[in-house]
Coordinates of C-alpha atoms and ligand atoms in Angstrom, one line a residue:
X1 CA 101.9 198.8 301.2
X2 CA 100.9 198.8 304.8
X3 CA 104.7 197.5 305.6
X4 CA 106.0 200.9 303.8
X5 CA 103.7 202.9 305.5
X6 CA 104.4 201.7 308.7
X7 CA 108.3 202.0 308.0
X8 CA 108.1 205.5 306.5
X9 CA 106.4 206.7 309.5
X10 CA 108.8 205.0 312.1
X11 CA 111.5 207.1 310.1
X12 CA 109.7 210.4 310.1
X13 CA 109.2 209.6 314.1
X14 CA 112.8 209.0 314.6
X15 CA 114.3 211.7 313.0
X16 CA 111.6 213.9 314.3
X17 CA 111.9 212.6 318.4
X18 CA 116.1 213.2 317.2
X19 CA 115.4 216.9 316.7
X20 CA 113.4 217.1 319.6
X21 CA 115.6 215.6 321.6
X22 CA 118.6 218.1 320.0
X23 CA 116.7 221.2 320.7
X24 CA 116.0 220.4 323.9
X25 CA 119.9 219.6 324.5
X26 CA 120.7 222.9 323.0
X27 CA 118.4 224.9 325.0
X28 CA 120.1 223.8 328.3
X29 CA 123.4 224.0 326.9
X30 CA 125.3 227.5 326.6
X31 CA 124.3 228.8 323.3
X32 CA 126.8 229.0 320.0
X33 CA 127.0 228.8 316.7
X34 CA 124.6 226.6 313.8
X35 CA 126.9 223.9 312.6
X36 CA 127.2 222.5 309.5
X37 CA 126.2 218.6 309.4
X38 CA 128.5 216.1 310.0
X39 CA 131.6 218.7 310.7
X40 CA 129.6 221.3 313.2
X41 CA 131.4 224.5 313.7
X42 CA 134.6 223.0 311.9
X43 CA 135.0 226.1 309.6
X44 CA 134.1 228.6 312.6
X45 CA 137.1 227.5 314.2
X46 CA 140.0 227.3 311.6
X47 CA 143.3 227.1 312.6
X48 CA 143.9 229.7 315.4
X49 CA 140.9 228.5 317.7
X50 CA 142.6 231.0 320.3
X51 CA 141.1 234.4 318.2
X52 CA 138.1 232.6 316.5
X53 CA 136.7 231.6 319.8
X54 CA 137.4 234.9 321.3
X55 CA 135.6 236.4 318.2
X56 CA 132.7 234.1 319.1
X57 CA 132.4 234.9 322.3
X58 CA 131.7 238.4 321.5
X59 CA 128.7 237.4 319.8
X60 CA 127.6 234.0 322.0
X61 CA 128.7 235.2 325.6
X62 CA 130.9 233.6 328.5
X63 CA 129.7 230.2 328.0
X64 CA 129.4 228.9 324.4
X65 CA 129.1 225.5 322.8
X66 CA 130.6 224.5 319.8
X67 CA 130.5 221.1 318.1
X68 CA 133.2 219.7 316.7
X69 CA 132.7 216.2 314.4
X70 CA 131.3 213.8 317.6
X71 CA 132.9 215.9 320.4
X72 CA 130.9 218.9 321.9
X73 CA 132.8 221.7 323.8
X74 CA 131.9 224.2 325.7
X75 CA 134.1 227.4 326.0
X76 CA 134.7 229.8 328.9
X77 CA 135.9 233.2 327.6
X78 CA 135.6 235.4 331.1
X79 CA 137.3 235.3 334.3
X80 CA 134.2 234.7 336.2
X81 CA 132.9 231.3 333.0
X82 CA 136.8 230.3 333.9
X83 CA 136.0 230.3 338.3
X84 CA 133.1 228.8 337.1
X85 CA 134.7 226.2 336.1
X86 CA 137.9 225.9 337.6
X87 CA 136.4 227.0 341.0
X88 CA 133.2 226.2 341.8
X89 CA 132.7 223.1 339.8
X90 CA 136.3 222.0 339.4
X91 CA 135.2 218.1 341.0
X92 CA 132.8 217.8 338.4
X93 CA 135.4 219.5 335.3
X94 CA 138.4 218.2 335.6
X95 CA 138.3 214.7 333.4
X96 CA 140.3 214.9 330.0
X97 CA 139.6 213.7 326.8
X98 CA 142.3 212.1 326.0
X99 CA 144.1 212.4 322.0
X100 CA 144.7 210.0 319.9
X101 CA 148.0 210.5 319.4
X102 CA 149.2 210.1 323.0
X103 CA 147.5 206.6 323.6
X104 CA 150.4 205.0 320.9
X105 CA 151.9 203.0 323.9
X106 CA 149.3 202.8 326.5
X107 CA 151.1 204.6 329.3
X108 CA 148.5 207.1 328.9
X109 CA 146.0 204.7 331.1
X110 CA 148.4 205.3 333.8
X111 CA 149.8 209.0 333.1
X112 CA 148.7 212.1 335.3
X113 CA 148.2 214.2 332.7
X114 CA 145.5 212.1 330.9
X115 CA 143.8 210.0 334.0
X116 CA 140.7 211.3 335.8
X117 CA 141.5 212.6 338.9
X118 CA 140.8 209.7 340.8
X119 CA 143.0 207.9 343.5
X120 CA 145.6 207.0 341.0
X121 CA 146.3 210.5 340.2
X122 CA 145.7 211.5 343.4
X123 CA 148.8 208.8 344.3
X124 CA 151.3 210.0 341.3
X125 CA 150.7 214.0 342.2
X126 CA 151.7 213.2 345.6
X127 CA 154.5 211.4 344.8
X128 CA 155.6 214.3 342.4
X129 CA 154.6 217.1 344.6
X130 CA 157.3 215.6 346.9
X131 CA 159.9 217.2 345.2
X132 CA 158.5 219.9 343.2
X133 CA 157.0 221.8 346.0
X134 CA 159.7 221.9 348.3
X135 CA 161.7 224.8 348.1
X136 CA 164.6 223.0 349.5
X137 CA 164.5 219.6 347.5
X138 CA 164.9 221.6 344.4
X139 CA 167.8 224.1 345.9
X140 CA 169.6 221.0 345.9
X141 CA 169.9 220.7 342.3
X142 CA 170.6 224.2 341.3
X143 CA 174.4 224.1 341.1
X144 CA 173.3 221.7 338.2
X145 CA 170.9 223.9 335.9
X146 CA 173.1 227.1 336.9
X147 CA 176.4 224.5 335.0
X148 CA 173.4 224.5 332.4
X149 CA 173.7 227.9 332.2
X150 CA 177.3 228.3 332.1
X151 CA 177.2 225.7 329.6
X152 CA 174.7 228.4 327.5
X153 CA 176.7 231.3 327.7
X154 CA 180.4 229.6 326.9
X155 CA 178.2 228.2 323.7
X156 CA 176.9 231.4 323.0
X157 CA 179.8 233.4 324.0
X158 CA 182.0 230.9 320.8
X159 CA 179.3 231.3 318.5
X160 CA 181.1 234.2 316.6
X161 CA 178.3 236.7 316.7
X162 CA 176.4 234.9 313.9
X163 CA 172.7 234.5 314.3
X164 CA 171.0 232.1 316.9
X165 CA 168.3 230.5 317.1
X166 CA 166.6 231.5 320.2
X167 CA 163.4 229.1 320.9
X168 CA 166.1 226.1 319.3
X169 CA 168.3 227.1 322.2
X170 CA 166.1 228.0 324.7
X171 CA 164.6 224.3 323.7
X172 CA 167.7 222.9 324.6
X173 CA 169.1 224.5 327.7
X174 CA 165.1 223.9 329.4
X175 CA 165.7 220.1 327.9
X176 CA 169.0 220.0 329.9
X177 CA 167.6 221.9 333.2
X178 CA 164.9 219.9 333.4
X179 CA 167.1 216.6 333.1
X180 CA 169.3 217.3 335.0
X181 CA 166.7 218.1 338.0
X182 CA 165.2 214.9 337.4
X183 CA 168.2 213.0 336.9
X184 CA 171.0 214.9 337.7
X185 CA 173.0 214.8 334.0
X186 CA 172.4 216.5 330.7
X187 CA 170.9 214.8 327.7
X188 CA 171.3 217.1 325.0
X189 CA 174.0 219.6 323.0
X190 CA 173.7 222.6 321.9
X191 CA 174.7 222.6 318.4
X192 CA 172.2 222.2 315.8
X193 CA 172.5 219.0 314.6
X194 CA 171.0 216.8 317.3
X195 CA 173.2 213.7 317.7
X196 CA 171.7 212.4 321.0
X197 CA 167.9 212.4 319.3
X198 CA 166.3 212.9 323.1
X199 CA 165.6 216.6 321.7
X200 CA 164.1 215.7 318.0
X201 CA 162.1 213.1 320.1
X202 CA 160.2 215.2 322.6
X203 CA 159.8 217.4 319.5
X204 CA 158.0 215.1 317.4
X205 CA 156.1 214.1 320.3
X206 CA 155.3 217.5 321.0
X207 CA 154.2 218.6 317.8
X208 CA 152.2 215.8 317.1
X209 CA 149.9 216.2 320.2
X210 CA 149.8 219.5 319.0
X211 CA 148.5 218.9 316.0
X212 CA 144.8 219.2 314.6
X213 CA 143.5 215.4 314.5
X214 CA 140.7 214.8 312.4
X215 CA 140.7 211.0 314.0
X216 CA 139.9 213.0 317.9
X217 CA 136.6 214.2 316.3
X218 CA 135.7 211.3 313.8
X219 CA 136.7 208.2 316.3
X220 CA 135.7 206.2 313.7
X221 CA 138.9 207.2 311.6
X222 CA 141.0 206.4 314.5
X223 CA 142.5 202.6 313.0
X224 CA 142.9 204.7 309.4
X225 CA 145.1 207.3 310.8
X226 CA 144.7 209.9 308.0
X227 CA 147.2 212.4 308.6
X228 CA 149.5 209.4 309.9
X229 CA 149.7 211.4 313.5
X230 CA 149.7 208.1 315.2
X231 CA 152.7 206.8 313.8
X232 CA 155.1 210.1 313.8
X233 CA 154.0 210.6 317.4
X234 CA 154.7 206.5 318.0
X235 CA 158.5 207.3 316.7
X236 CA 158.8 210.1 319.3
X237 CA 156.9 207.8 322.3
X238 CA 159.1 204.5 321.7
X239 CA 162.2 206.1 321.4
X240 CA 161.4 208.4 325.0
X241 CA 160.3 205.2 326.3
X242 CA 163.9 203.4 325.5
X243 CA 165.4 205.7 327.2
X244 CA 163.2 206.3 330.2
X245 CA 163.3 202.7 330.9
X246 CA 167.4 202.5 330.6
X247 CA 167.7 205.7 332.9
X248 CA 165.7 204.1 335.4
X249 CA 167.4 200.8 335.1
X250 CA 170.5 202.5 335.6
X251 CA 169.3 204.3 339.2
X252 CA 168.2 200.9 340.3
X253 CA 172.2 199.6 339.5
X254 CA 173.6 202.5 341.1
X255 CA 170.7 202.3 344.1
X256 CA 171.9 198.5 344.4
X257 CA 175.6 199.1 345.1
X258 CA 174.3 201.6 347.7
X259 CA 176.6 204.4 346.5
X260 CA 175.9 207.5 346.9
X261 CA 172.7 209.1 346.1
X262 CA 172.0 211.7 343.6
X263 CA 169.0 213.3 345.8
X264 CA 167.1 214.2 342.3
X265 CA 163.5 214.1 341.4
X266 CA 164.3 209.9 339.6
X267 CA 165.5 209.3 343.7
X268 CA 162.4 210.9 345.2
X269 CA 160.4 209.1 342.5
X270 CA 161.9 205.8 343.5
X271 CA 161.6 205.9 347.2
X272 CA 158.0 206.8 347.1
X273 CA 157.9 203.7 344.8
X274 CA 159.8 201.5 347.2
X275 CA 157.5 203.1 350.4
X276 CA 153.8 202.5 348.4
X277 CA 154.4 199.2 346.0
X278 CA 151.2 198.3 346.1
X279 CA 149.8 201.5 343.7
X280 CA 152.8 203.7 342.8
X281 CA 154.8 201.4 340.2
X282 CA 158.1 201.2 338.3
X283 CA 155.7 202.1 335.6
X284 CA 154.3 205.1 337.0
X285 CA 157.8 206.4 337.5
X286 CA 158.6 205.9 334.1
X287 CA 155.4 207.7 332.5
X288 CA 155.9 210.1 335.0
X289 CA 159.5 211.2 333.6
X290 CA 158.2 211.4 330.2
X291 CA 155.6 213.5 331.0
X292 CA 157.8 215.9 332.8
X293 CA 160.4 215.9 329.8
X294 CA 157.1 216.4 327.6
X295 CA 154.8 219.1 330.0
X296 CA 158.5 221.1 331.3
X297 CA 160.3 221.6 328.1
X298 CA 158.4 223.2 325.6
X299 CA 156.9 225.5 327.6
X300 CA 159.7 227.0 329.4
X301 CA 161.3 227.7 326.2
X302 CA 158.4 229.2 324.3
X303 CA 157.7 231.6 326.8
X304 CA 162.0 232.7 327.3
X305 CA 161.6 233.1 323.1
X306 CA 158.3 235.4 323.5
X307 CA 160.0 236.9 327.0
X308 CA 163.1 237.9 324.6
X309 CA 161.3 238.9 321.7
X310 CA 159.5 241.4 324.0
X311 CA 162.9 242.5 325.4
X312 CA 164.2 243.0 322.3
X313 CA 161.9 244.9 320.9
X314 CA 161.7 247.0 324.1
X315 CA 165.4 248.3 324.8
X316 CA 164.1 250.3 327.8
X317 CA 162.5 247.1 329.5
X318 CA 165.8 245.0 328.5
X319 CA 168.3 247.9 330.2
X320 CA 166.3 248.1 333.0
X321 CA 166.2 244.4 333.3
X322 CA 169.5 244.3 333.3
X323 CA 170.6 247.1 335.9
X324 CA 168.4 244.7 338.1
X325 CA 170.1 241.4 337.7
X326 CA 173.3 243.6 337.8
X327 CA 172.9 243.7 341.1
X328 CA 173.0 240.0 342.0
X329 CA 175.6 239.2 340.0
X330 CA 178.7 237.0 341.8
X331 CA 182.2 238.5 341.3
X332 CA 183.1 235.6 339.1
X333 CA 180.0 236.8 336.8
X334 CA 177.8 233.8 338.3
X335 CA 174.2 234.6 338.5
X336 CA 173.1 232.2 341.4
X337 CA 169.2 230.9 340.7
X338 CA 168.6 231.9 344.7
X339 CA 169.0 235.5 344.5
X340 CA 167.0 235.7 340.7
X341 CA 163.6 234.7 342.9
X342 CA 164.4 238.0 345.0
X343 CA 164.0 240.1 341.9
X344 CA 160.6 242.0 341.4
X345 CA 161.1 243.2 337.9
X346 CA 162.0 239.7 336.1
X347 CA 159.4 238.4 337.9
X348 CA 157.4 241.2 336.3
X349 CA 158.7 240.7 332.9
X350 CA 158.0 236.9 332.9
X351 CA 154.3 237.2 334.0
X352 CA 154.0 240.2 331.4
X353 CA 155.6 237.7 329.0
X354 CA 153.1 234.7 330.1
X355 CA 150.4 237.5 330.2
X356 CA 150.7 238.1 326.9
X357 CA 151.8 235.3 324.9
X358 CA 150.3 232.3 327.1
X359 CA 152.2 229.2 326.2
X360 CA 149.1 227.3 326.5
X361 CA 146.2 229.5 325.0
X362 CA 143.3 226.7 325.8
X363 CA 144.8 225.2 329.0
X364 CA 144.7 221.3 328.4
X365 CA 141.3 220.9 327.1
X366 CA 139.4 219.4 330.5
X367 CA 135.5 217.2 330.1
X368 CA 132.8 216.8 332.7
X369 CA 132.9 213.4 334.9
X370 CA 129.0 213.9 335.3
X371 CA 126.3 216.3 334.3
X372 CA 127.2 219.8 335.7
X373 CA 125.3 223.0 336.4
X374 CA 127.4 225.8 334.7
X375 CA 125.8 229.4 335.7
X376 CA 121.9 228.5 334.5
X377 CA 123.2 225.8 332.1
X378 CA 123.1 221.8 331.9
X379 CA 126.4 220.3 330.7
X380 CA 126.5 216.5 330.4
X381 CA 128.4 213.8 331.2
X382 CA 131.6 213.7 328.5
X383 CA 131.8 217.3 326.9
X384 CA 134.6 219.3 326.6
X385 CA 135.5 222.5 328.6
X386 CA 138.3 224.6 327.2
X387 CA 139.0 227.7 328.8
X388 CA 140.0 230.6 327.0
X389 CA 142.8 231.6 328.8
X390 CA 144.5 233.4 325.9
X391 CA 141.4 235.7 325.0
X392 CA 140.9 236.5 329.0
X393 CA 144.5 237.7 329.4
X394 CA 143.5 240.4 326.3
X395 CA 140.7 241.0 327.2
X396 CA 140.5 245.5 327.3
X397 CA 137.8 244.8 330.2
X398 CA 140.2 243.4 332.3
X399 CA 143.7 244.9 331.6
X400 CA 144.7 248.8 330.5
X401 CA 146.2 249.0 327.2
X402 CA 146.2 244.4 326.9
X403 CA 148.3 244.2 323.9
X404 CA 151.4 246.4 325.7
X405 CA 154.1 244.9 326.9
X406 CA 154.1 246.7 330.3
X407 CA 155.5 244.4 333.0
X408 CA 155.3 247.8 335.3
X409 CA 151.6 246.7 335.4
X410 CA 152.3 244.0 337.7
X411 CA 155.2 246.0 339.8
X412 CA 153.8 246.1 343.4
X413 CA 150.3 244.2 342.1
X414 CA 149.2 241.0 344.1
X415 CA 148.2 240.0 340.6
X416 CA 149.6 236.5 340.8
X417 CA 149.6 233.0 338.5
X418 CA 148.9 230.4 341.5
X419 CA 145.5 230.4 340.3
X420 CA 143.6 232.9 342.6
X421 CA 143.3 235.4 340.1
X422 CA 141.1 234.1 337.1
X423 CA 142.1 237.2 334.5
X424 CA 145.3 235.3 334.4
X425 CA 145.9 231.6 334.1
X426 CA 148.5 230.6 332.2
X427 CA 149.3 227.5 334.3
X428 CA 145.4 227.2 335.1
X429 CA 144.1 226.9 337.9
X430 CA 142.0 224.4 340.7
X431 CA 143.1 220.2 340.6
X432 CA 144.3 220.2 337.3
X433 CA 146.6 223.6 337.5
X434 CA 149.8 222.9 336.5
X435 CA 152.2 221.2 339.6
X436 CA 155.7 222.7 337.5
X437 CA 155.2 226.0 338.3
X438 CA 158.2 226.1 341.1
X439 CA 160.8 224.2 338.9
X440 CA 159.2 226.6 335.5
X441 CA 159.9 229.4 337.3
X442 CA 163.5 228.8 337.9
X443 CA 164.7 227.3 334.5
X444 CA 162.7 230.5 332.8
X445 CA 163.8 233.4 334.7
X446 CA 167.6 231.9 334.9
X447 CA 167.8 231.4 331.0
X448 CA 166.5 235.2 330.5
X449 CA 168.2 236.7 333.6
X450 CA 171.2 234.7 331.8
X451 CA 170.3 236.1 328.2
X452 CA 170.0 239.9 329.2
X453 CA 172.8 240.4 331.5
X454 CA 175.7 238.5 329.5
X455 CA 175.1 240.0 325.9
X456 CA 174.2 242.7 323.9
X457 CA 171.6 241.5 320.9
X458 CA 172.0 242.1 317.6
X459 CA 168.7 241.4 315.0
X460 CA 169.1 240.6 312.0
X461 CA 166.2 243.1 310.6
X462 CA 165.1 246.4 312.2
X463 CA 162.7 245.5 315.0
X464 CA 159.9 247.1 313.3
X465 CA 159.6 244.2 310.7
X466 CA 159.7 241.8 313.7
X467 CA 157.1 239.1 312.9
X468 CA 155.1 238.8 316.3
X469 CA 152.1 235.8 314.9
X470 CA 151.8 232.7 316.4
X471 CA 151.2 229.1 315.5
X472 CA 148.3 227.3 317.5
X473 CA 149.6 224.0 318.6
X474 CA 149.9 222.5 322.1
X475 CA 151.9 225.4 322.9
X476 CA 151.1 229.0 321.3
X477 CA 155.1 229.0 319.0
X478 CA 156.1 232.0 317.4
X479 CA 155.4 231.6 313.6
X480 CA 158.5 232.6 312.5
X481 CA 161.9 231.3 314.8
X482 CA 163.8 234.6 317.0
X483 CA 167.0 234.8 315.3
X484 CA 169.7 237.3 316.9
X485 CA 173.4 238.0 317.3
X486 CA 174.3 237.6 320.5
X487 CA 177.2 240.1 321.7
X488 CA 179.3 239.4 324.9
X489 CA 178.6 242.2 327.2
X490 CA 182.2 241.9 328.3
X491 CA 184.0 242.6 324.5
X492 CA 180.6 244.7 323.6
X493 CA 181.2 247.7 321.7
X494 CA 178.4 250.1 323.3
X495 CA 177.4 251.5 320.3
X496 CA 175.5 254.9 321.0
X497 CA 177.9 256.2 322.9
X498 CA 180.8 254.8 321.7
X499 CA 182.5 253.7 324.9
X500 CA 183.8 250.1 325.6
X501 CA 181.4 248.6 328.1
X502 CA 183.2 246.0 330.6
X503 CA 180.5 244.2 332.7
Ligands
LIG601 C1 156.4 228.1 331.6 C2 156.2 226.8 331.8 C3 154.9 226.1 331.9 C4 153.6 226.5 331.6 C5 153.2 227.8 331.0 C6 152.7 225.4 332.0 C7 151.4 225.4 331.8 C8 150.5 224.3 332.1 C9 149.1 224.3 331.9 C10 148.3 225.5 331.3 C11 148.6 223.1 332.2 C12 147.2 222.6 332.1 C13 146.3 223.0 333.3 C14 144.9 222.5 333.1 O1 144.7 221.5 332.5 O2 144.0 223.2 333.6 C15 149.8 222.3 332.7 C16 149.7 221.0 333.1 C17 150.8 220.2 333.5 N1 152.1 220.7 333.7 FE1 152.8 222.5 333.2 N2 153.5 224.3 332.5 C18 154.8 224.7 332.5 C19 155.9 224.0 333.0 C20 155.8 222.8 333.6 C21 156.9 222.1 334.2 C22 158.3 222.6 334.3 C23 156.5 220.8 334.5 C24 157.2 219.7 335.2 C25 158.0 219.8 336.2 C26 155.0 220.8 334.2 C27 154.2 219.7 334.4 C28 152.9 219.7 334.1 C29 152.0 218.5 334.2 C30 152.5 217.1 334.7 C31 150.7 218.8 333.9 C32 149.5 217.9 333.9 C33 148.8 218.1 335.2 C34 147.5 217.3 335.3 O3 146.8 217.1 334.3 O4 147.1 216.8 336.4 N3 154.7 222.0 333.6 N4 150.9 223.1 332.6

């Protein structure tokens, strides 16, 4: 009897120093919402975690926890939660927790976007940055994405004025861009059916990391799979992977028999390799390419589909947008990718367009390295920091009239998305922002400059029954794909006035 005793109380004292021990967490963490056991705030969340976080905020403040299975978060919904963050305690916020789906072939252990930032990353960033942030090293390859280009338009231009898919073009012709800046050819077509499979790959891929994974919040499901994440996303990695490995094996050939040099971002890659052996690998080079393929494509393409949804739906923006690019425009109808970065109002329209539709609403979801002081708050070790970048960008506090598309409001603004202004991040900001912002900024504004000035747009419904919701994945998609006719400007009937237009 005494032996029952004795264990009934040790129970009651264990679950009672557990509570304890759980308010006393909470009360130093940022306050939030009363979970339900075993799934926390599962149900507070749903599917768009964008707008139910923002709705939280309202009630919880800047700086919220929410639970999630076994992972705790905590979520910055202000500019000044985000600096924070970002800003003041970026050392101590910038570790990852890493999804299951990405860790199917272990090249996550060495891949910047996963890795602490320790001397590793520190290593592969370098290496990267020496291409991307030279002005110069990527002039060099812009004869290739302006062919890309070319290549759009003669597509587009033979496509018989019948519907196109937009984002599935868009998709393409970033895929393209980006490849050929990294290794100087195209992999992809531009018809629908994909025979080459390097688009259908970083697709699956894509959408699988994007995907809610019950396995992230209940590790313990991670062998079972459940939604069978793990092994779509494993078709997508081994078949990138392939094809990584026989690019590179191909530059080391063509490197051998000392012909000439293509002077991409695979060359830059592999003399940094050849220059620092000892902790920049073939390896890294390889998971380096797939995460550019992976962190370029998708998000360049979203945000030209949302940037031409907003056009069309806004003649005035899209003639103006065009007079402007009119004016750059070679004899022999070429617009030349140096002259687009001279032009103030697509640079307005595309930060309107990443203003208001960010392509990555939570930024990559960061977690502390070691127990941080946020505002009056204690954060340990291992949780989760999301910022809300998406509800900050909306936010009536911080923008006039947030859900109008208005790139005027950034006309003659320093209002810029390098990082310095927290009311907009939508490549983040502090050691984690994203490093593609030079080479994003060029493939995006080309395609649209490239879209607006060489056709006329025809939608298939009037504009008023445009379907404008999203899809939360690892990119914000539009829910429904942006299908229009596209007219070359050049054989365009203007139709309100009746006269032939000859651009
Ligand atoms: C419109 C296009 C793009 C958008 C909106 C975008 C946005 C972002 C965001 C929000 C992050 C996460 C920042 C954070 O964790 O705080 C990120 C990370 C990253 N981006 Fe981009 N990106 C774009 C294009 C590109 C391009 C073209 C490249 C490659 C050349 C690229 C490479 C990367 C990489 C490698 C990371 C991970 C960095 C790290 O964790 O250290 N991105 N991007």
């Amino acid at each position: 009897m005494e032996l029952v005793y004795l264990v009934l109380s040790s129970i009651i004292f264990f679950l009672f120093f557990i509570r304890i021990l759980d308010l006393y967490r909470k009360r130093r963490m940022p306050p939030g919402p009363t979970g339900l056991p075993i799934i926390g705030n599962l149900l507070d969340v749903g599917p768009k975690p964008h707008e139910s976080l923002a709705k939280l905020a309202e009630k919880y403040g800047p700086l919220m926890t929410i639970r999630l299975g076994s992972v705790t978060s905590v979520i910055a919904s202000t500019p000044d939660a985000a600096r924070e963050i970002l800003q003041r305690n970026d050392e101590f916020c910038s570790g990852r927790n890493i999804p299951d789906a990405v860790t199917v072939l272990e090249t996550h252990k060495v891949a910047m976007a996963w890795i602490s930032p320790n001397e590793e990353w520190r290593t592969i960033r370098k290496a990267l940055n020496i291409f991307l942030t030279h002005q110069h090293k990527l002039d060099t390859l812009r004869d290739l994405r302006q062919n890309v280009v070319s290549g759009m338009v003669d597509f587009l231009c033979n496509s018989g004025k019948t519907n196109v898919d937009i984002g599935k073009l868009a998709f393409a012709v970033a895929l393209n861009m980006m490849s050929n800046t990294i290794l100087s050819q195209n992999v992809t077509t531009y018809e629908s059916e994909d025979i080459g499979g390097f688009k259908t790959a970083v697709k699956t891929i894509m959408l699988t990391n994007g995907k809610f994974n019950i396995a992230d919040i209940f590790p313990i499901l991670k062998p079972l799979d459940p939604q069978n994440i793990r092994g779509q996303s494993k078709t997508g990695y081994d078949w990138l992977h392939k094809m990584t490995r026989g690019f590179i094996d191909d530059r080391l050939k063509h490197r051998e028999s000392k012909l000439s040099r293509f002077g991409d971002m695979l060359d830059s890659l592999l003399d940094y390799a050849e220059d620092h052996e000892s902790d920049f690998k073939l390896l890294h080079v390889q998971t380096l390419l797939m995460e550019l393929f992976l962190a370029g494509t998708e998000t360049s393409s979203n945000t030209t589909e949302w940037a031409m949804t907003e056009l069309l739906l806004n003649p005035d923006i899209f003639s103006k947008l065009r007079d402007e690019v009119t004016t750059i425009v070679d004899k022999d109808g070429i617009i030349q990718e140096a002259k687009i970065l001279e032009l103030p109002y697509l640079h307005a329209v595309i930060k309107e367009t990443m203003r208001l539709h960010l392509s990555v609403p939570l930024l990559i979801p960061h977690k502390t390295d070691a127990q941080v002081k946020l505002n009056n708050y204690i954060v340990p070790k291992d949780t989760q920091i999301m910022i809300n970048a998406w509800a900050i960008a909306r936010d009536p506090k911080y923008w006039d009239n947030p859900l109008m598309f208005n790139p005027e409001r950034f006309m003659g603004s320093e209002l810029d998305y390098k990082g310095q202004n927290f009311e907009f991040l939508p490549f983040g900001s502090g050691r984690r922002m994203c490093p593609g912002i030079p080479l994003a900024y060029r493939v995006v504004s080309l395609m649209v400059a490239s879209l607006v000035y060489h056709f006329d747009w025809k939608l298939p419904y009037p504009k008023e029954e445009m379907d404008m919701s999203d899809i939360f994945g690892l990119t914000l998609l539009r829910a429904t794909p942006l299908l229009a006719a596209p007219i070359p400007t050049h054989i365009a009937e203007w139709v309100d006035s009746g006269e032939k237009r000859n651009i």
